[in-house]
């Protein structure tokens, strides 16, 4: 308290002058329309700038939460897409779980689950992702990993709360794909060089392929739903040793910035594999 009085006594003249200045400004603003308008404009400008900076800081510290909410909403909407369902034959009807079939009689084939990437390699020949979602949260082996912009990999190992996925940037990764325009199917691979580019193979030379064509997942992919974005054609070359093109594709997924993904479960995959594993008679 003593220091406060010493401060006031030492700077009394300055403080008294500033007080009179403030009083004069208040009187001018209140009694003059010109000064009042000037003050209002100035105050609005300052307030606007302060609020803008505050909102930038607030939004920055809430980016993670906003991204998580956005991903959950995207996942919910993706689960409602029509291509996740297949129309069943109504000639024979039996009781089914309503969580699998909707009111239109269409049976769900794909289920989307949101997840967070906690580790991701891109600089090796055999790259993997670690994802914070495991068997306790409904993850199974062979589920597809989908980024915001396109496909990213396939789940190969699952623990209780984590799973490991083979990245699309893996020398052994092969995904059935097709040119969206011509519907001709091939196989998308990675040559181990540039993480931004993939290679589309098994496209016949008789196919019309142009720079900028879109490459998507095909109907023959067991793990991935059809028509998911893979990338765009940037270069087309003829393979001298075969009747196929070697097509360079710019990946739509940025593997450097993977943070949130979706895991897609083909609910009919086990049934398909069991049927395909049955030996055909007379073979």
mmCIF file of C-alpha atoms in Angstrom:
data_model
loop_
_atom_site.group_PDB
_atom_site.id
_atom_site.type_symbol
_atom_site.label_atom_id
_atom_site.label_comp_id
_atom_site.label_asym_id
_atom_site.label_seq_id
_atom_site.Cartn_x
_atom_site.Cartn_y
_atom_site.Cartn_z
ATOM 1 C CA UNK A 1 0.000 0.000 0.000
ATOM 2 C CA UNK A 2 2.844 2.377 0.862
ATOM 3 C CA UNK A 3 4.397 1.804 -2.571
ATOM 4 C CA UNK A 4 1.103 2.702 -4.260
ATOM 5 C CA UNK A 5 0.979 6.054 -2.477
ATOM 6 C CA UNK A 6 4.622 6.717 -3.344
ATOM 7 C CA UNK A 7 3.897 5.939 -6.996
ATOM 8 C CA UNK A 8 0.856 8.255 -7.050
ATOM 9 C CA UNK A 9 2.769 11.091 -5.387
ATOM 10 C CA UNK A 10 5.714 10.708 -7.766
ATOM 11 C CA UNK A 11 3.586 10.673 -10.927
ATOM 12 C CA UNK A 12 0.679 12.784 -9.654
ATOM 13 C CA UNK A 13 1.010 15.505 -12.296
ATOM 14 C CA UNK A 14 1.128 13.016 -15.152
ATOM 15 C CA UNK A 15 -1.820 10.979 -13.801
ATOM 16 C CA UNK A 16 -3.852 14.156 -13.198
ATOM 17 C CA UNK A 17 -3.116 15.304 -16.764
ATOM 18 C CA UNK A 18 -4.188 11.945 -18.240
ATOM 19 C CA UNK A 19 -7.377 11.992 -16.161
ATOM 20 C CA UNK A 20 -8.265 15.461 -17.495
ATOM 21 C CA UNK A 21 -7.529 14.262 -21.059
ATOM 22 C CA UNK A 22 -9.883 11.307 -20.665
ATOM 23 C CA UNK A 23 -12.614 13.560 -19.230
ATOM 24 C CA UNK A 24 -12.206 16.005 -22.131
ATOM 25 C CA UNK A 25 -12.419 13.214 -24.700
ATOM 26 C CA UNK A 26 -15.576 11.831 -23.059
ATOM 27 C CA UNK A 27 -17.195 15.291 -23.061
ATOM 28 C CA UNK A 28 -16.249 15.835 -26.715
ATOM 29 C CA UNK A 29 -17.637 12.457 -27.767
ATOM 30 C CA UNK A 30 -20.877 12.938 -25.841
ATOM 31 C CA UNK A 31 -21.536 16.535 -26.920
ATOM 32 C CA UNK A 32 -20.305 16.474 -30.537
ATOM 33 C CA UNK A 33 -21.842 14.318 -33.250
ATOM 34 C CA UNK A 34 -18.672 14.561 -35.352
ATOM 35 C CA UNK A 35 -16.358 13.392 -32.592
ATOM 36 C CA UNK A 36 -18.926 10.783 -31.539
ATOM 37 C CA UNK A 37 -19.033 9.293 -35.030
ATOM 38 C CA UNK A 38 -15.239 9.348 -35.275
ATOM 39 C CA UNK A 39 -14.904 7.596 -31.924
ATOM 40 C CA UNK A 40 -17.511 4.986 -32.863
ATOM 41 C CA UNK A 41 -15.704 4.171 -36.131
ATOM 42 C CA UNK A 42 -12.355 3.978 -34.357
ATOM 43 C CA UNK A 43 -13.754 1.797 -31.557
ATOM 44 C CA UNK A 44 -15.426 -0.535 -34.058
ATOM 45 C CA UNK A 45 -12.190 -0.880 -36.021
ATOM 46 C CA UNK A 46 -10.152 -1.705 -32.922
ATOM 47 C CA UNK A 47 -12.807 -4.088 -31.581
ATOM 48 C CA UNK A 48 -13.046 -5.819 -34.938
ATOM 49 C CA UNK A 49 -9.292 -6.337 -35.142
ATOM 50 C CA UNK A 50 -9.130 -7.660 -31.571
ATOM 51 C CA UNK A 51 -12.033 -10.058 -32.191
ATOM 52 C CA UNK A 52 -10.446 -11.263 -35.441
ATOM 53 C CA UNK A 53 -7.162 -12.083 -33.718
ATOM 54 C CA UNK A 54 -8.985 -13.729 -30.822
ATOM 55 C CA UNK A 55 -11.005 -15.901 -33.213
ATOM 56 C CA UNK A 56 -7.840 -16.938 -35.060
ATOM 57 C CA UNK A 57 -6.178 -18.003 -31.821
ATOM 58 C CA UNK A 58 -9.344 -19.726 -30.585
ATOM 59 C CA UNK A 59 -9.822 -21.596 -33.868
ATOM 60 C CA UNK A 60 -6.169 -22.659 -33.932
ATOM 61 C CA UNK A 61 -6.379 -24.287 -30.510
ATOM 62 C CA UNK A 62 -9.646 -25.992 -31.468
ATOM 63 C CA UNK A 63 -8.516 -27.383 -34.836
ATOM 64 C CA UNK A 64 -8.002 -30.894 -33.470
ATOM 65 C CA UNK A 65 -11.470 -31.047 -31.941
ATOM 66 C CA UNK A 66 -13.050 -29.542 -35.056
ATOM 67 C CA UNK A 67 -11.260 -32.057 -37.287
ATOM 68 C CA UNK A 68 -12.476 -34.914 -35.111
ATOM 69 C CA UNK A 69 -16.076 -33.705 -35.212
ATOM 70 C CA UNK A 70 -15.866 -33.198 -38.972
ATOM 71 C CA UNK A 71 -14.483 -36.689 -39.492
ATOM 72 C CA UNK A 72 -17.249 -38.242 -37.389
ATOM 73 C CA UNK A 73 -19.866 -36.362 -39.407
ATOM 74 C CA UNK A 74 -18.248 -37.431 -42.689
ATOM 75 C CA UNK A 75 -18.213 -41.041 -41.518
ATOM 76 C CA UNK A 76 -21.896 -40.862 -40.589
ATOM 77 C CA UNK A 77 -22.771 -39.485 -44.025
ATOM 78 C CA UNK A 78 -20.609 -42.072 -45.809
ATOM 79 C CA UNK A 79 -22.463 -44.850 -43.999
ATOM 80 C CA UNK A 80 -25.698 -43.492 -45.496
ATOM 81 C CA UNK A 81 -24.473 -43.611 -49.101
ATOM 82 C CA UNK A 82 -26.435 -45.894 -51.370
ATOM 83 C CA UNK A 83 -23.394 -47.774 -52.654
ATOM 84 C CA UNK A 84 -22.898 -49.261 -49.164
ATOM 85 C CA UNK A 85 -26.068 -51.294 -49.665
ATOM 86 C CA UNK A 86 -27.150 -54.022 -52.052
ATOM 87 C CA UNK A 87 -30.719 -54.878 -52.999
ATOM 88 C CA UNK A 88 -31.660 -58.377 -51.879
ATOM 89 C CA UNK A 89 -33.955 -60.821 -53.608
ATOM 90 C CA UNK A 90 -37.451 -60.453 -52.107
ATOM 91 C CA UNK A 91 -38.743 -63.752 -53.525
ATOM 92 C CA UNK A 92 -37.684 -65.426 -50.283
ATOM 93 C CA UNK A 93 -37.828 -63.517 -47.008
ATOM 94 C CA UNK A 94 -36.581 -64.451 -43.558
ATOM 95 C CA UNK A 95 -36.112 -62.521 -40.322
ATOM 96 C CA UNK A 96 -32.975 -60.387 -40.411
ATOM 97 C CA UNK A 97 -31.181 -57.936 -38.127
ATOM 98 C CA UNK A 98 -32.513 -54.436 -38.771
ATOM 99 C CA UNK A 99 -29.030 -52.999 -38.217
ATOM 100 C CA UNK A 100 -27.862 -54.799 -41.344
ATOM 101 C CA UNK A 101 -30.907 -54.256 -43.543
ATOM 102 C CA UNK A 102 -32.703 -50.958 -44.046
ATOM 103 C CA UNK A 103 -36.424 -50.336 -44.521
ATOM 104 C CA UNK A 104 -36.122 -50.631 -48.308
ATOM 105 C CA UNK A 105 -34.902 -54.200 -48.107
ATOM 106 C CA UNK A 106 -31.356 -53.261 -49.060
ATOM 107 C CA UNK A 107 -28.628 -55.093 -47.230
ATOM 108 C CA UNK A 108 -25.621 -53.191 -45.915
ATOM 109 C CA UNK A 109 -22.358 -54.334 -47.465
ATOM 110 C CA UNK A 110 -19.880 -51.718 -46.220
ATOM 111 C CA UNK A 111 -19.537 -50.182 -42.763
ATOM 112 C CA UNK A 112 -17.349 -47.095 -42.223
ATOM 113 C CA UNK A 113 -15.520 -46.443 -38.936
ATOM 114 C CA UNK A 114 -13.547 -43.269 -38.059
ATOM 115 C CA UNK A 115 -9.987 -43.646 -36.740
ATOM 116 C CA UNK A 116 -6.825 -41.682 -35.997
ATOM 117 C CA UNK A 117 -3.379 -42.407 -37.473
ATOM 118 C CA UNK A 118 -0.703 -42.382 -34.736
ATOM 119 C CA UNK A 119 2.277 -43.505 -36.830
ATOM 120 C CA UNK A 120 2.949 -43.490 -40.564
ATOM 121 C CA UNK A 121 6.080 -44.225 -42.607
ATOM 122 C CA UNK A 122 6.593 -43.003 -46.168
ATOM 123 C CA UNK A 123 10.351 -43.081 -46.782
ATOM 124 C CA UNK A 124 10.860 -46.854 -46.922
ATOM 125 C CA UNK A 125 10.167 -49.496 -49.556
ATOM 126 C CA UNK A 126 7.640 -51.212 -47.277
ATOM 127 C CA UNK A 127 5.591 -48.578 -45.472
ATOM 128 C CA UNK A 128 3.010 -49.104 -42.730
ATOM 129 C CA UNK A 129 0.512 -47.119 -40.669
ATOM 130 C CA UNK A 130 -0.414 -47.581 -37.013
ATOM 131 C CA UNK A 131 -4.030 -46.638 -36.319
ATOM 132 C CA UNK A 132 -5.597 -46.028 -32.915
ATOM 133 C CA UNK A 133 -8.553 -48.358 -33.261
ATOM 134 C CA UNK A 134 -8.528 -52.099 -32.667
ATOM 135 C CA UNK A 135 -10.654 -55.200 -32.145
ATOM 136 C CA UNK A 136 -12.368 -53.629 -29.129
ATOM 137 C CA UNK A 137 -13.640 -50.924 -31.488
ATOM 138 C CA UNK A 138 -14.760 -53.276 -34.280
ATOM 139 C CA UNK A 139 -11.614 -53.486 -36.437
ATOM 140 C CA UNK A 140 -10.827 -56.669 -38.354
ATOM 141 C CA UNK A 141 -8.015 -57.789 -40.601
ATOM 142 C CA UNK A 142 -8.308 -56.835 -44.299
ATOM 143 C CA UNK A 143 -10.417 -53.735 -43.665
ATOM 144 C CA UNK A 144 -9.744 -50.904 -46.130
ATOM 145 C CA UNK A 145 -8.123 -47.672 -44.961
ATOM 146 C CA UNK A 146 -9.565 -44.564 -46.630
ATOM 147 C CA UNK A 147 -8.240 -41.019 -46.274
ATOM 148 C CA UNK A 148 -10.241 -37.851 -46.859
ATOM 149 C CA UNK A 149 -9.184 -37.752 -50.519
ATOM 150 C CA UNK A 150 -8.743 -41.403 -51.494
ATOM 151 C CA UNK A 151 -7.625 -44.888 -50.541
ATOM 152 C CA UNK A 152 -4.605 -45.268 -48.251
ATOM 153 C CA UNK A 153 -4.004 -48.918 -47.335
ATOM 154 C CA UNK A 154 -5.257 -52.219 -45.903
ATOM 155 C CA UNK A 155 -5.356 -53.499 -42.308
ATOM 156 C CA UNK A 156 -3.006 -56.463 -41.816
ATOM 157 C CA UNK A 157 -2.712 -56.840 -38.001
ATOM 158 C CA UNK A 158 -5.125 -56.022 -35.183
ATOM 159 C CA UNK A 159 -4.644 -55.728 -31.412
ATOM 160 C CA UNK A 160 -7.226 -54.739 -28.792
ATOM 161 C CA UNK A 161 -6.935 -50.970 -29.291
ATOM 162 C CA UNK A 162 -4.648 -50.555 -32.308
ATOM 163 C CA UNK A 163 -4.264 -51.914 -35.797
ATOM 164 C CA UNK A 164 -1.456 -51.955 -38.346
ATOM 165 C CA UNK A 165 -2.128 -51.245 -41.988
ATOM 166 C CA UNK A 166 -0.069 -51.860 -45.108
ATOM 167 C CA UNK A 167 0.209 -48.486 -46.766
ATOM 168 C CA UNK A 168 -0.549 -48.030 -50.442
ATOM 169 C CA UNK A 169 3.134 -47.005 -50.503
ATOM 170 C CA UNK A 170 4.245 -50.610 -50.025
ATOM 171 C CA UNK A 171 6.034 -52.633 -52.681
ATOM 172 C CA UNK A 172 3.679 -55.587 -52.103
ATOM 173 C CA UNK A 173 0.493 -53.512 -52.183
ATOM 174 C CA UNK A 174 -1.796 -54.213 -55.136
ATOM 175 C CA UNK A 175 -5.333 -52.849 -55.402
ATOM 176 C CA UNK A 176 -7.825 -53.683 -58.152
ATOM 177 C CA UNK A 177 -8.587 -50.409 -59.908
ATOM 178 C CA UNK A 178 -10.032 -49.035 -63.107
ATOM 179 C CA UNK A 179 -10.115 -46.022 -65.365
ATOM 180 C CA UNK A 180 -13.336 -44.224 -64.460
ATOM 181 C CA UNK A 181 -14.086 -43.159 -68.033
ATOM 182 C CA UNK A 182 -13.598 -46.469 -69.843
ATOM 183 C CA UNK A 183 -14.299 -48.862 -66.918
ATOM 184 C CA UNK A 184 -11.232 -50.922 -67.915
ATOM 185 C CA UNK A 185 -9.750 -52.642 -64.866
ATOM 186 C CA UNK A 186 -6.115 -52.919 -63.875
ATOM 187 C CA UNK A 187 -3.918 -53.017 -60.801
ATOM 188 C CA UNK A 188 -2.543 -50.036 -58.871
ATOM 189 C CA UNK A 189 0.937 -50.503 -57.387
ATOM 190 C CA UNK A 190 3.845 -48.458 -56.037
ATOM 191 C CA UNK A 191 7.343 -48.584 -57.549
ATOM 192 C CA UNK A 192 9.096 -47.536 -54.334
ATOM 193 C CA UNK A 193 10.269 -44.133 -55.590
ATOM 194 C CA UNK A 194 8.074 -41.055 -55.271
ATOM 195 C CA UNK A 195 5.382 -41.128 -52.501
ATOM 196 C CA UNK A 196 3.223 -38.815 -54.608
ATOM 197 C CA UNK A 197 2.942 -41.201 -57.574
ATOM 198 C CA UNK A 198 1.588 -44.720 -58.149
ATOM 199 C CA UNK A 199 1.672 -47.055 -61.153
ATOM 200 C CA UNK A 200 -1.385 -48.451 -62.913
ATOM 201 C CA UNK A 201 -0.680 -51.722 -64.745
ATOM 202 C CA UNK A 202 -2.609 -54.339 -66.785
ATOM 203 C CA UNK A 203 -4.431 -51.747 -68.913
ATOM 204 C CA UNK A 204 -4.457 -53.026 -72.551
ATOM 205 C CA UNK A 205 -2.867 -50.868 -75.245
ATOM 206 C CA UNK A 206 -6.171 -50.900 -77.091
ATOM 207 C CA UNK A 207 -7.641 -48.719 -74.327
ATOM 208 C CA UNK A 208 -7.917 -44.971 -74.822
ATOM 209 C CA UNK A 209 -6.052 -43.331 -71.936
ATOM 210 C CA UNK A 210 -5.406 -39.599 -71.600
ATOM 211 C CA UNK A 211 -3.522 -37.407 -69.185
ATOM 212 C CA UNK A 212 -5.899 -36.241 -66.464
ATOM 213 C CA UNK A 213 -8.121 -39.348 -66.528
ATOM 214 C CA UNK A 214 -9.436 -40.434 -63.146
ATOM 215 C CA UNK A 215 -8.427 -43.769 -61.577
ATOM 216 C CA UNK A 216 -10.786 -45.346 -59.015
ATOM 217 C CA UNK A 217 -11.226 -48.665 -57.236
ATOM 218 C CA UNK A 218 -12.919 -51.327 -59.353
ATOM 219 C CA UNK A 219 -15.866 -53.622 -58.703
ATOM 220 C CA UNK A 220 -13.430 -56.531 -58.360
ATOM 221 C CA UNK A 221 -11.778 -55.211 -55.197
ATOM 222 C CA UNK A 222 -12.795 -57.320 -52.218
ATOM 223 C CA UNK A 223 -11.550 -54.871 -49.576
ATOM 224 C CA UNK A 224 -12.393 -51.492 -51.081
ATOM 225 C CA UNK A 225 -15.839 -50.247 -52.095
ATOM 226 C CA UNK A 226 -16.012 -49.466 -55.837
ATOM 227 C CA UNK A 227 -15.431 -46.011 -57.321
ATOM 228 C CA UNK A 228 -13.249 -44.674 -54.514
ATOM 229 C CA UNK A 229 -10.724 -42.086 -55.679
ATOM 230 C CA UNK A 230 -7.136 -43.281 -56.226
ATOM 231 C CA UNK A 231 -5.611 -40.543 -58.368
ATOM 232 C CA UNK A 232 -5.278 -38.977 -61.814
ATOM 233 C CA UNK A 233 -3.219 -40.063 -64.822
ATOM 234 C CA UNK A 234 -0.093 -37.953 -65.395
ATOM 235 C CA UNK A 235 1.859 -40.077 -67.884
ATOM 236 C CA UNK A 236 1.113 -42.957 -70.268
ATOM 237 C CA UNK A 237 3.844 -45.204 -71.661
ATOM 238 C CA UNK A 238 3.770 -48.428 -73.677
ATOM 239 C CA UNK A 239 5.410 -51.480 -72.170
ATOM 240 C CA UNK A 240 7.627 -52.900 -74.936
ATOM 241 C CA UNK A 241 7.574 -56.385 -73.399
ATOM 242 C CA UNK A 242 3.778 -56.743 -73.201
ATOM 243 C CA UNK A 243 0.462 -55.603 -74.618
ATOM 244 C CA UNK A 244 -0.178 -53.283 -71.681
ATOM 245 C CA UNK A 245 0.417 -49.647 -70.759
ATOM 246 C CA UNK A 246 2.514 -48.482 -67.829
ATOM 247 C CA UNK A 247 0.508 -45.565 -66.458
ATOM 248 C CA UNK A 248 1.837 -43.065 -63.937
ATOM 249 C CA UNK A 249 -0.843 -41.881 -61.495
ATOM 250 C CA UNK A 250 -0.652 -38.956 -59.085
ATOM 251 C CA UNK A 251 -2.094 -40.189 -55.792
ATOM 252 C CA UNK A 252 -5.089 -38.262 -54.480
ATOM 253 C CA UNK A 253 -4.011 -39.130 -50.918
ATOM 254 C CA UNK A 254 -1.295 -37.004 -49.370
ATOM 255 C CA UNK A 255 0.575 -39.559 -47.260
ATOM 256 C CA UNK A 256 2.669 -36.824 -45.656
ATOM 257 C CA UNK A 257 -0.364 -35.365 -43.902
ATOM 258 C CA UNK A 258 -2.410 -38.411 -42.836
ATOM 259 C CA UNK A 259 -4.043 -37.837 -39.463
ATOM 260 C CA UNK A 260 -7.638 -39.058 -39.624
ATOM 261 C CA UNK A 261 -8.888 -41.951 -41.767
ATOM 262 C CA UNK A 262 -11.872 -44.248 -42.142
ATOM 263 C CA UNK A 263 -11.700 -48.025 -41.812
ATOM 264 C CA UNK A 264 -14.173 -49.768 -44.134
ATOM 265 C CA UNK A 265 -15.461 -53.238 -43.344
ATOM 266 C CA UNK A 266 -16.877 -55.378 -46.156
ATOM 267 C CA UNK A 267 -19.510 -57.236 -44.148
ATOM 268 C CA UNK A 268 -19.873 -59.865 -46.883
ATOM 269 C CA UNK A 269 -16.169 -60.514 -47.428
ATOM 270 C CA UNK A 270 -15.970 -63.713 -45.337
ATOM 271 C CA UNK A 271 -18.940 -65.197 -47.165
ATOM 272 C CA UNK A 272 -17.388 -64.368 -50.541
ATOM 273 C CA UNK A 273 -14.028 -65.902 -49.618
ATOM 274 C CA UNK A 274 -15.580 -69.074 -48.236
ATOM 275 C CA UNK A 275 -17.525 -69.569 -51.450
ATOM 276 C CA UNK A 276 -14.484 -68.878 -53.630
ATOM 277 C CA UNK A 277 -12.413 -71.341 -51.586
ATOM 278 C CA UNK A 278 -14.818 -74.213 -52.288
ATOM 279 C CA UNK A 279 -13.447 -76.584 -54.899
ATOM 280 C CA UNK A 280 -15.462 -76.854 -58.074
ATOM 281 C CA UNK A 281 -16.507 -80.376 -58.983
ATOM 282 C CA UNK A 282 -14.815 -82.134 -61.905
ATOM 283 C CA UNK A 283 -11.657 -80.008 -61.539
#
